[in-house]
Amino acid sequence: MNSESSLFDGVCDCIRQTLEKDLPDIRETDRLIADLEADSLDFLDLIFRIEQKFNVSINPRDLEHRTQAALGGEPILIEGCYTARAVEEFRKFMPEAPGEELYPNMPARDLFASFRVKTFMNLVAFAQDNGGRAA
Amino acid sequence: MTQRIALVAGGTGDLGQSICLELARAGARVAVGYAHARESADALAKELGGIALAVRAEEDPALAFREIGDRLGGLDILVNAVGINLEDSALSMRGEDWQQVLDVDLGFAFRLTQAAMPYMITKKYGRIVHLSSVAGRVGGRGQINYAAAKAGLERMTRVFALEVGRKGVTINCVAPGVIISAMSRRIRENHGKELLEHIACRRFGTPEEVARAVAFLASDAASYINGVVLPVDGGMSL
């Protein structure tokens, strides 16, 4: 189990390696895509690095899986957009994202735009609490 | 490619074995992937100083990559020589035969490539070579499933190349023509003379000739070649 600060440091190391930038002032609230200028391939690269560094298994869709588990058989997506109930669950799993970023009928492709440094820290912590798997 | 770590999925077939030998000759540490021919894979791996590894289309390829990581320490080169061919006329082919070839020759290639990415992207180095076929370009009577799968494999290769090239991973295809192998025995025996008339070199190829092309694309020397299909067919596709 990692402390909060070692989780932060580890995730930041992975971000720097992925983006090949110095990035001396990363903050937990930084969004990967909008603030740190990662693209979708960097996103996967980062996940792979985090998995190797922390010896956990995480997946960009883990939050969806957890939401689906919380809602049972109820659909979380309708025509590619998240239902209001699914968004409520996301807000619980992603308290680091301001509420207005996660809104009912949000297109699924937009979820990753809300991923912050803290989101990855939480995914790792959750995976560690669950024997290495995040969902 | 000294000390590069290579997996040859389908490493016990005629082409796969030659590719394993060629990569080992070039200095790579080779994992011989097998589906069922464990004894052959063990013998070849022993000869090459590598390892034998189960890589089956019906299983999760991530398991094989994890094992390579544990036993050899990573993955630099992936050669996909897995392929089946169930022939029948386009008009009478059974749905199962169509689907099985698509699943193995295209679907598994996709899953294999995707599963290799964590190892290659994080290293910012990787070489992936898929074995396509001249059938993917020109088709072939009785091979509607095989030709469709190989054509798909070539387009899939291009898309992967476009997406991951900037992370130091190259993905290419080698497209053999009629090669002297067990897979082509029937067609060589039944249509050999006719086929030779369509091959500029007027002979069939050897597994070693295919293996040398694969080894080149898998080498550091091919660092700026990405998303291509290299025909090794004696001019059959011209």
Coordinates of C-alpha atoms in Angstrom, one line a residue, chain A residues 61 64 75-87 90 103-111:
Chain A
R61 CA -13.2 1.8 -18.4
E64 CA -17.7 2.4 -16.0
P75 CA -28.1 0.5 -18.6
I76 CA -25.5 3.2 -17.9
L77 CA -25.3 4.3 -21.6
I78 CA -28.1 5.2 -24.0
E79 CA -27.0 5.9 -27.5
G80 CA -23.4 6.6 -26.4
C81 CA -24.4 9.0 -23.6
Y82 CA -24.3 8.3 -19.9
T83 CA -27.6 8.2 -18.0
A84 CA -28.3 10.6 -15.1
R85 CA -28.0 7.7 -12.7
A86 CA -24.7 6.7 -14.1
V87 CA -23.4 10.3 -13.8
F90 CA -19.3 8.8 -11.5
Y103 CA -23.5 15.9 -16.5
P104 CA -26.4 13.7 -17.6
N105 CA -26.4 12.7 -21.2
M106 CA -22.6 13.3 -21.3
P107 CA -21.1 11.5 -24.4
A108 CA -19.0 8.5 -23.2
R109 CA -16.0 9.7 -25.1
D110 CA -15.9 12.9 -22.9
L111 CA -15.4 11.0 -19.7

